[in-house]
mmCIF file of C-alpha atoms and ligand atoms in Angstrom:
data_model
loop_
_atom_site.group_PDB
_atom_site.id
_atom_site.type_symbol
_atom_site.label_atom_id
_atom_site.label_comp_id
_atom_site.label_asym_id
_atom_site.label_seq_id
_atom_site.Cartn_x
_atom_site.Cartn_y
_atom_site.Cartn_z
ATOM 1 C CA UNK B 23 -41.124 31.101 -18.403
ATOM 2 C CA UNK B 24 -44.811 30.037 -19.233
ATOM 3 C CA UNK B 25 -46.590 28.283 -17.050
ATOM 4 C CA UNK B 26 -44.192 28.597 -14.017
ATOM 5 C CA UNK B 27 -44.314 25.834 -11.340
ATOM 6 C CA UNK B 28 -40.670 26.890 -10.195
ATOM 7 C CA UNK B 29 -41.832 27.629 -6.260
ATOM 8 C CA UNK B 30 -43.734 25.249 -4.274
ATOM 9 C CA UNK B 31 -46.738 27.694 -4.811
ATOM 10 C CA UNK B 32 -47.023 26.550 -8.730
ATOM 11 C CA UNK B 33 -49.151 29.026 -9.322
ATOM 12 C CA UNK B 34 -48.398 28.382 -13.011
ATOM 13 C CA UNK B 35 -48.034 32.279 -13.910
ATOM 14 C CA UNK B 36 -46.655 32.889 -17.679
ATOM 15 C CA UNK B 37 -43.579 35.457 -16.732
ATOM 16 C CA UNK B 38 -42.997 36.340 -19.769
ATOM 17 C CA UNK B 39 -46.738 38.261 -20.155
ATOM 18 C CA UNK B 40 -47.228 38.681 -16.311
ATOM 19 C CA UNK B 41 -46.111 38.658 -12.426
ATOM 20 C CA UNK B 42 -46.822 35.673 -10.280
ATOM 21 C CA UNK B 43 -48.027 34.922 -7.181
ATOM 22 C CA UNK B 44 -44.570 36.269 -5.802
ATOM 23 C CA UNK B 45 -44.776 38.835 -7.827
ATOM 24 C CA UNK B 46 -42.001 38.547 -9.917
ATOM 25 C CA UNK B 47 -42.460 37.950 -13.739
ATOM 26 C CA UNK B 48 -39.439 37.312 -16.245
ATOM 27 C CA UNK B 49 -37.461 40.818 -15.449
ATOM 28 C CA UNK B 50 -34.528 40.869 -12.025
ATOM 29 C CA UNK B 51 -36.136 43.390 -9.905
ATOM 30 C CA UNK B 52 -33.961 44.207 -7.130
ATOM 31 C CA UNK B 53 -34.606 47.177 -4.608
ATOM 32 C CA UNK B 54 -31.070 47.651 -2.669
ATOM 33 C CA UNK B 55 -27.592 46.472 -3.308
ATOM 34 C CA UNK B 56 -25.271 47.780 -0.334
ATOM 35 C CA UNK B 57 -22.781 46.314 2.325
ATOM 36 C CA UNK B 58 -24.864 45.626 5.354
ATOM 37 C CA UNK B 59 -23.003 44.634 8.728
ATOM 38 C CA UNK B 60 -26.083 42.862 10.753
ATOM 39 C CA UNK B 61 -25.531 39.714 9.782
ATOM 40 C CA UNK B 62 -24.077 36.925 11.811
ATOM 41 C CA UNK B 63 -20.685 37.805 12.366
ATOM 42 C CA UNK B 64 -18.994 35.594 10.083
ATOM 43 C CA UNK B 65 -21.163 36.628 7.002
ATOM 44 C CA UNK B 66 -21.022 40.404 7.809
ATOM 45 C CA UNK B 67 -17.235 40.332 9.018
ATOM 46 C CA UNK B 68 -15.569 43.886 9.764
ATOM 47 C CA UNK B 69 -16.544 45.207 5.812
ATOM 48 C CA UNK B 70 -19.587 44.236 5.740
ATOM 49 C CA UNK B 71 -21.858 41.596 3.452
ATOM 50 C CA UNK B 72 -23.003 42.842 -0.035
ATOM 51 C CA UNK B 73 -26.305 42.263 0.172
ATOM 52 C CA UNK B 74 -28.784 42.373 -2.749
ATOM 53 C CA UNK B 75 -32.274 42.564 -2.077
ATOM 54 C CA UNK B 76 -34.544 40.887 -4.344
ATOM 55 C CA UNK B 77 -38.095 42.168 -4.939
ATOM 56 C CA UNK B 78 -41.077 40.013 -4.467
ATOM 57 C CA UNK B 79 -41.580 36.614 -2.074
ATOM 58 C CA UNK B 80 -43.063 33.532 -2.830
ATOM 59 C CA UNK B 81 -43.753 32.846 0.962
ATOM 60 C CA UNK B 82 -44.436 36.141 1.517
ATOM 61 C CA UNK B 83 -45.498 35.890 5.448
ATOM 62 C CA UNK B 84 -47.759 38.295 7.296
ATOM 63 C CA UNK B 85 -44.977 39.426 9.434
ATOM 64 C CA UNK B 86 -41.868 39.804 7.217
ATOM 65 C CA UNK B 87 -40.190 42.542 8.148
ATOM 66 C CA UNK B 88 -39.408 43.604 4.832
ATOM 67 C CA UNK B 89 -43.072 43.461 3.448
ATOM 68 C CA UNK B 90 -42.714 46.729 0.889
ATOM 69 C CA UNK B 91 -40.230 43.823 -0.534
ATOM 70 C CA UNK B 92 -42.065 40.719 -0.330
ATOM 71 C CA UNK B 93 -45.646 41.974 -0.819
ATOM 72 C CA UNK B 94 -45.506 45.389 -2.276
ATOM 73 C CA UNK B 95 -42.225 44.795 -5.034
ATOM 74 C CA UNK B 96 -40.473 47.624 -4.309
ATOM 75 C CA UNK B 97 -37.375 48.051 -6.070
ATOM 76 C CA UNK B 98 -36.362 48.442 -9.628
ATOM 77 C CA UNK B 99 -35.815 46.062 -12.743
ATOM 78 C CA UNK B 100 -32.412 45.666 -13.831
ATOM 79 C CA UNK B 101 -30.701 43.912 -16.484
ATOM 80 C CA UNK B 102 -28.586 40.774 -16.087
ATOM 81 C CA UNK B 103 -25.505 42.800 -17.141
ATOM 82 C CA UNK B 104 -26.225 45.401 -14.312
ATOM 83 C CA UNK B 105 -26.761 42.549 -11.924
ATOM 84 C CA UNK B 106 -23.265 41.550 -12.923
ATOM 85 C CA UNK B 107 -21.721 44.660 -12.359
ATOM 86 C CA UNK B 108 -22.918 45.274 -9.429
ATOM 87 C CA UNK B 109 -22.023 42.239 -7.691
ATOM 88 C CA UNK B 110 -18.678 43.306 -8.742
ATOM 89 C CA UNK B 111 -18.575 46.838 -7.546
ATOM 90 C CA UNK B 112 -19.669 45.551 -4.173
ATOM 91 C CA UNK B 113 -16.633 43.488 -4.071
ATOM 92 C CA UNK B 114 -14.888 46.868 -4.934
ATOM 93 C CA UNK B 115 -16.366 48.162 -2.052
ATOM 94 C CA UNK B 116 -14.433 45.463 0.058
ATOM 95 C CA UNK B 117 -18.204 43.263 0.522
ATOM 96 C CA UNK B 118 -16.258 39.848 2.072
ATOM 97 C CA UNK B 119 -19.159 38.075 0.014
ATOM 98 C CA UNK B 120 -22.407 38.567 -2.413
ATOM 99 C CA UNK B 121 -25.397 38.268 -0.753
ATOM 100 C CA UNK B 122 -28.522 37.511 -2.622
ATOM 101 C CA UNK B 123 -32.091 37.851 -0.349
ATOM 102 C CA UNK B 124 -34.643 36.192 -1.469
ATOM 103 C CA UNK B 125 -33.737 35.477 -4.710
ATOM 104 C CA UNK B 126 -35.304 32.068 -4.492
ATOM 105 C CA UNK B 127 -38.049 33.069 -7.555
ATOM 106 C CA UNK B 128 -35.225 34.538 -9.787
ATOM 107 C CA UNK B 129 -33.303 31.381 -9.731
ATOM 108 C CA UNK B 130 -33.465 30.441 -13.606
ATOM 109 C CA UNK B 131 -32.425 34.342 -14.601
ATOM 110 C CA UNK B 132 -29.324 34.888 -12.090
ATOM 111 C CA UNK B 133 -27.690 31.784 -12.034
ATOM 112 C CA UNK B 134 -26.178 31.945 -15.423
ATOM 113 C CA UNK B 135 -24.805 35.809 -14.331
ATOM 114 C CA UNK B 136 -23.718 34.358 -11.217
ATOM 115 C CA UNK B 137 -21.739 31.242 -13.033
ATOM 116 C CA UNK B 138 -20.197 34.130 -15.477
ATOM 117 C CA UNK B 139 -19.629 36.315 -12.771
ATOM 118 C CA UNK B 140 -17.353 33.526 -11.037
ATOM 119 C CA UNK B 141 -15.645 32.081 -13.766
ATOM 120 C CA UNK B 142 -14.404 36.123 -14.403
ATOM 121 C CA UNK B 143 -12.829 36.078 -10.959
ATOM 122 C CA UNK B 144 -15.539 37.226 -8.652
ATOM 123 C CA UNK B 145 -13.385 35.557 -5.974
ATOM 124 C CA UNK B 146 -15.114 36.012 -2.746
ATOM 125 C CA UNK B 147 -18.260 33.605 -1.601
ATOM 126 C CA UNK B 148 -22.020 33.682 -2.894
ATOM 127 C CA UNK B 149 -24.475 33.319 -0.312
ATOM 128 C CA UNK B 150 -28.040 32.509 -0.544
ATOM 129 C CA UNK B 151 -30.119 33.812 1.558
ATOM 130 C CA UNK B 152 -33.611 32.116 1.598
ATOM 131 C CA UNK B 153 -36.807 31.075 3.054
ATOM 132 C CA UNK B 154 -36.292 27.820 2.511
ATOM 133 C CA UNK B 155 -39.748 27.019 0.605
ATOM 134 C CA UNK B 156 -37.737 25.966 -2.474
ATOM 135 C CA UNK B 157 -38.421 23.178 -4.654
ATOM 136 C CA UNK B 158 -35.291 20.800 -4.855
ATOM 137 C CA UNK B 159 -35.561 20.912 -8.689
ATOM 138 C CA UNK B 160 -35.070 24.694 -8.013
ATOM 139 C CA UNK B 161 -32.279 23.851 -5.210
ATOM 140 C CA UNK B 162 -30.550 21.212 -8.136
ATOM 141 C CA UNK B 163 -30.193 24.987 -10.731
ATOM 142 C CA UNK B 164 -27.790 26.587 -7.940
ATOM 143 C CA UNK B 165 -25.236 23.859 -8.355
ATOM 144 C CA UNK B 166 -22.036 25.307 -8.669
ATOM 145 C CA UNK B 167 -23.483 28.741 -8.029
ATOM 146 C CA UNK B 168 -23.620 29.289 -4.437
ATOM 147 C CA UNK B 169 -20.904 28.761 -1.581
ATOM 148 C CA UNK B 170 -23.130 29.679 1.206
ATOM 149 C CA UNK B 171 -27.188 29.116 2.077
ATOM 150 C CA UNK B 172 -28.203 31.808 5.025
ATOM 151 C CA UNK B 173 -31.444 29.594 5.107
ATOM 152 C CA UNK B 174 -34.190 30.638 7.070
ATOM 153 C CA UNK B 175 -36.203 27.530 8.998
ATOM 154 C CA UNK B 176 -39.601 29.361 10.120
ATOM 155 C CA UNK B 177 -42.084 26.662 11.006
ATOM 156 C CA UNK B 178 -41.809 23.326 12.714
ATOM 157 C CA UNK B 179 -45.825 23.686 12.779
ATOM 158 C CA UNK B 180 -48.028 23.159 9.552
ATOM 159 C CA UNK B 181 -51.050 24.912 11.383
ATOM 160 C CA UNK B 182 -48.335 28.015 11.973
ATOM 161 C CA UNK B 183 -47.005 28.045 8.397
ATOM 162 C CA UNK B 184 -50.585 27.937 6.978
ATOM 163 C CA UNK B 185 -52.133 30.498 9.620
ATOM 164 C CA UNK B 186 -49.327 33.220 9.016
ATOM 165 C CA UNK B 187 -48.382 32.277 5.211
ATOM 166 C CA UNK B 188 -50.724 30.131 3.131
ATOM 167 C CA UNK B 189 -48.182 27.365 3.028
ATOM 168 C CA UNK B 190 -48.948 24.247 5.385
ATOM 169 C CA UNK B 191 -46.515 22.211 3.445
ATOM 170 C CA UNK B 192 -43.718 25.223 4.473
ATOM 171 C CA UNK B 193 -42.360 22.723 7.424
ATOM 172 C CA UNK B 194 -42.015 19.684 4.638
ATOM 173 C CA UNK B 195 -40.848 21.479 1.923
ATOM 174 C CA UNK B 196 -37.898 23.697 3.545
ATOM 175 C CA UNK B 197 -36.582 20.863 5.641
ATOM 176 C CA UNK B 198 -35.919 18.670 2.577
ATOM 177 C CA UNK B 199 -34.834 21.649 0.850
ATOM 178 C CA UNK B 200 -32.207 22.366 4.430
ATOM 179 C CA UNK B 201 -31.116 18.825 3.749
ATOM 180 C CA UNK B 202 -30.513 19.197 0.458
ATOM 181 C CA UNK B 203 -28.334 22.182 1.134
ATOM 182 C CA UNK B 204 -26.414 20.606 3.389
ATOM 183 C CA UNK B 205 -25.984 17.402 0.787
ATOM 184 C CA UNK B 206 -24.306 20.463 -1.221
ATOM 185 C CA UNK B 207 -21.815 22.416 0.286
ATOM 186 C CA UNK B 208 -21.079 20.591 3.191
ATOM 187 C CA UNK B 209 -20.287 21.341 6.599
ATOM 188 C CA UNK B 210 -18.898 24.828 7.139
ATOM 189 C CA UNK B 211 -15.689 26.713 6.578
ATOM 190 C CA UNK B 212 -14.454 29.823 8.639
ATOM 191 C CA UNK B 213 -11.307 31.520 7.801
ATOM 192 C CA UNK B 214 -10.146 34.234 9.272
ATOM 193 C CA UNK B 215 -13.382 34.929 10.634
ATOM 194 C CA UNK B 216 -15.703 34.350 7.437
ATOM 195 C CA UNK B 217 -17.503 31.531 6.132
ATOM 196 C CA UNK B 218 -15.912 30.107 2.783
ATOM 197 C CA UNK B 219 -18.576 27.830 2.321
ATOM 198 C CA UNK B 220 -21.630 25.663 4.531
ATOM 199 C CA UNK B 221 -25.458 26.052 6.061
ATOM 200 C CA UNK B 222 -26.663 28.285 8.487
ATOM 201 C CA UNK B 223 -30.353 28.343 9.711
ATOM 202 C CA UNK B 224 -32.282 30.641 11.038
ATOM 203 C CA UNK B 225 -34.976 30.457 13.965
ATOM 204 C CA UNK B 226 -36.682 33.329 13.777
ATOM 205 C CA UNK B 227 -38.381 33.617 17.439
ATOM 206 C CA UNK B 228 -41.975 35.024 17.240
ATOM 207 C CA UNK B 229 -44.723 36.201 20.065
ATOM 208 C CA UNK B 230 -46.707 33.688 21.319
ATOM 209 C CA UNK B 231 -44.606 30.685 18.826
ATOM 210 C CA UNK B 232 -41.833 30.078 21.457
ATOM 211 C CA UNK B 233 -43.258 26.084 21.371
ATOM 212 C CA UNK B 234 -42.521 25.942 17.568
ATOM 213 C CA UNK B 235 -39.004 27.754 17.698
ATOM 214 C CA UNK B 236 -38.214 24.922 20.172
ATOM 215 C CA UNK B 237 -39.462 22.117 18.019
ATOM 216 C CA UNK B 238 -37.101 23.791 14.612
ATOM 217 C CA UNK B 239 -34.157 24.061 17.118
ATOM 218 C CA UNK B 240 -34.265 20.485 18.617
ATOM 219 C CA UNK B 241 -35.083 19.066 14.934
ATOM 220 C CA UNK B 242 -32.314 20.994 13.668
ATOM 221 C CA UNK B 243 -29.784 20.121 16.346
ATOM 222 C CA UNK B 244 -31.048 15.945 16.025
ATOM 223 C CA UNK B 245 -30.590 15.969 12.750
ATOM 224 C CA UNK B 246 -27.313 18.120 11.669
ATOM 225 C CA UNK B 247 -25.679 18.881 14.882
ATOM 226 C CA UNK B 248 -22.110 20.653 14.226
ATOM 227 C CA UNK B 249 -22.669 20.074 10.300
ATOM 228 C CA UNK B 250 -24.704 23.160 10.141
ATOM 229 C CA UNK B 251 -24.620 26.639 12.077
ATOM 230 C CA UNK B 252 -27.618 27.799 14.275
ATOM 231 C CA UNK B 253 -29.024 31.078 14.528
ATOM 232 C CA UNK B 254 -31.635 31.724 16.959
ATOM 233 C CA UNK B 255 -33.077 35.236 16.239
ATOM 234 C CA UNK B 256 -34.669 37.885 18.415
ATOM 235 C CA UNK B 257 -34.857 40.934 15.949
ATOM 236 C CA UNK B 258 -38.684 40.337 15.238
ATOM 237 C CA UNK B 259 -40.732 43.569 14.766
ATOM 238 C CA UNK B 260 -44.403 43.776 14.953
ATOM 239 C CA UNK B 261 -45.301 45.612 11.460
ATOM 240 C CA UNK B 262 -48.525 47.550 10.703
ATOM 241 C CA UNK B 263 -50.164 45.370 8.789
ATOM 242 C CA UNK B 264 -50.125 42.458 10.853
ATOM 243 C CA UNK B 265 -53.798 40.922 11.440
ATOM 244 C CA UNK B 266 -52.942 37.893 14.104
ATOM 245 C CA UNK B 267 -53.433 39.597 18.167
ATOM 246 C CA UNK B 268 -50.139 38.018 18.731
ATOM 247 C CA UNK B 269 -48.106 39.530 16.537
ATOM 248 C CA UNK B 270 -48.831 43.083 16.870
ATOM 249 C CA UNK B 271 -46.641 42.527 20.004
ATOM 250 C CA UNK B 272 -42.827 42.893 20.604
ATOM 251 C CA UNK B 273 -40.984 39.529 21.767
ATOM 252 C CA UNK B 274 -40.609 39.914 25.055
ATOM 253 C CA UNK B 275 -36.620 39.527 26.160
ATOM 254 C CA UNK B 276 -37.302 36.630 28.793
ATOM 255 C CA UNK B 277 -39.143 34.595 25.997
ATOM 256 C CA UNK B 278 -35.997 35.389 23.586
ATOM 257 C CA UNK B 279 -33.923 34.135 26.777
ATOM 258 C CA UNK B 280 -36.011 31.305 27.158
ATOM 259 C CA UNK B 281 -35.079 29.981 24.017
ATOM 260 C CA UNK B 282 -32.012 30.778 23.757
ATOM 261 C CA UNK B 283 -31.359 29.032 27.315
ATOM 262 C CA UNK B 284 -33.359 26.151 25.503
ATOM 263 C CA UNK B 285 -30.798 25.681 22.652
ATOM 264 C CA UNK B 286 -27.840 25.969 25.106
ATOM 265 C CA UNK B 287 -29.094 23.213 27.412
ATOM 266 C CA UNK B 288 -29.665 20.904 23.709
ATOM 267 C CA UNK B 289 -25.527 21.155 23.783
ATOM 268 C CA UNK B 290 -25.281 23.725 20.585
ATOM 269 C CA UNK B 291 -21.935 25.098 20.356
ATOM 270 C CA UNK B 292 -22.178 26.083 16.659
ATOM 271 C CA UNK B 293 -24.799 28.773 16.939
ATOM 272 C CA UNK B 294 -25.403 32.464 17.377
ATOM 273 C CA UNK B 295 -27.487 34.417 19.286
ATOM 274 C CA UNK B 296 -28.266 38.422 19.351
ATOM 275 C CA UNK B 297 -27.555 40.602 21.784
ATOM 276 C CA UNK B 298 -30.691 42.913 23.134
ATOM 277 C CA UNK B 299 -31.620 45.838 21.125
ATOM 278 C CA UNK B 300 -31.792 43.587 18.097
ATOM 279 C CA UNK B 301 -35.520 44.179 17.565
ATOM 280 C CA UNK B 302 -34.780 47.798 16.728
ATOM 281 C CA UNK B 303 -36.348 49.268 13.693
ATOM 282 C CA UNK B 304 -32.690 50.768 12.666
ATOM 283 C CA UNK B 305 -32.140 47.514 11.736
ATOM 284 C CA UNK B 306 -34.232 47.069 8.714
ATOM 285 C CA UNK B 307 -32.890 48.474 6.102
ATOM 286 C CA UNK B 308 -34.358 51.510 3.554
ATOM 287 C CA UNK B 309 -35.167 49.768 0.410
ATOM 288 C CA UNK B 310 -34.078 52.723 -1.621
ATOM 289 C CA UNK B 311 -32.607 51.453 -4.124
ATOM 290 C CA UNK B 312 -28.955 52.583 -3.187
ATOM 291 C CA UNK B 313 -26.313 50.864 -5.350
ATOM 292 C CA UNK B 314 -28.828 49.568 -7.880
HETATM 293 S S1 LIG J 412 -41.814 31.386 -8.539
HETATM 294 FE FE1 LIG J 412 -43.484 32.919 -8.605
HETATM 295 S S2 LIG J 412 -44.399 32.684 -10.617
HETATM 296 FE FE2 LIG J 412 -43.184 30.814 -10.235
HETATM 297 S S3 LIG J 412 -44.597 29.339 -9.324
HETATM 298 FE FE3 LIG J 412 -43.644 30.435 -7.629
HETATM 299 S S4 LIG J 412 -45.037 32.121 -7.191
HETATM 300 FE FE4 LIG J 412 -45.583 31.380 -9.224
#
């Protein structure tokens, strides 16, 4: 892909000779592919969601929690037949859906597998998991491809987005690509306990940004309501490298409660929440390269 202007980034990288500014050039690169049972309940189910985890970011915030991922591209290269297979030995493995993190710069090189993969049977839902800083032309590729979008709705704030990832258009940008989403699967379907198909988005609930995670809530609520799931999240974990004083702190659990308590007094009925403990370290997973 020369020149590539696929992210919001356009940092106009040619793949083919080199990485980008996510760090991902014209090769899959993938660093874990494993069932993983901390997701919301109707993604993880009793089996367990088979999660792939994609190397590289093209947000790639200061805090993720998976930053030998998104900044350091752990993980391995793999062929499009391997990414294939696997998705189909994970099934094997009784995954109640493929999960694909952070795919979002790999669109134009999995989505053919992904079509081939479902047309031989693949049979159980493809969920997107995402930052949400996608570019609807990128969004428009995944037609027909994805059942699911686990999509992630950091910043209501430009000054936020820009002060912890580079990207003041991040608040812009992922809520026409959450409404786009929504244009495309519709609103969700459970059975027996697992999403078939719809939108959930994630609030991710940061020290000293309760304000912000408020604003995303309400604008999410306003705008969707029951068309879309809510996820308010508590699970954040102050990493190493983190250079902003508030962030080298734990969320405290009345500020998690105070948000929470926010988006229950808004009238949300179709959310989830995390219990306490869910800022544990156990939690993140070892990126080493099991199943890949
Ligand atoms: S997907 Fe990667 S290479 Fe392409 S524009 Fe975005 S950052 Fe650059």
């Amino acid at each position: 892909m020369p020149k590539c202007t696929l992210c919001p980034r356009e940092c106009g990288a040619d793949r083919e000779k080199e990485r980008g500014f996510c760090g991902a050039d014209n090769r899959i690169r993938i660093a874990r592919a494993a069932k993983h049972m901390w997701e919301e309940p109707v993604i993880s189910g009793k089996n367990g969601s088979g999660t792939i985890f994609f190397s590289g970011c093209s947000l790639a915030c200061e805090f993720c929690q998976n930053f030998v991922l998104s900044h350091e591209n752990q993980g391995i290269v793999i062929t499009p037949a391997r990414f294939y297979d696997i998705m189909f030995e994970l099934k094997a493995q009784g995954a109640v859906n493929i999960n694909l993190v952070t795919a979002d710069h790999y669109i134009p090189y999995i989505v053919p597998v992904l079509r081939h993969a479902r047309q031989d049977g693949l049979g159980i839902p493809v969920v997107f998991n995402t930052s949400s800083y996608l570019k609807l032309s990128a969004l428009k590729q995944l037609k027909d491809a994805v059942d699911i979008y686990l999509a992630d709705l950091k910043f209501s704030s430009p000054a936020a987005a820009m002060k912890y990832c580079s990207a003041p258009d991040y608040p812009q940008v992922a809520r026409a690509a959450i409404e786009q989403m929504v244009k495309k699967v519709g609103r969700p379907v459970i059975r027996g306990g697992i999403m078939q198909k719809g939108v959930i988005v994630r609030v991710l609930v940061m020290p000293g940004n309760l304000i912000d995670a408020k604003a995303s809530i309400k604008y999410l609520y306003d705008t969707y309501g029951d068309d879309i799931y809510i996820s308010v999240m508590g699970q954040y974990v102050p990493m190493p490298h983190v250079t902003h004083r508030e962030l080298k702190s734990a969320l405290s659990p009345s500020a998690y409660r105070s948000v929470v308590r926010y988006a229950q007094s808004l009238g949300i009925t179709n959310g989830f929440v995390q219990g306490s403990g869910a800022d544990d370290k156990i939690y993140i997973p070892e990126f080493n390269c099991e199943g890949v």
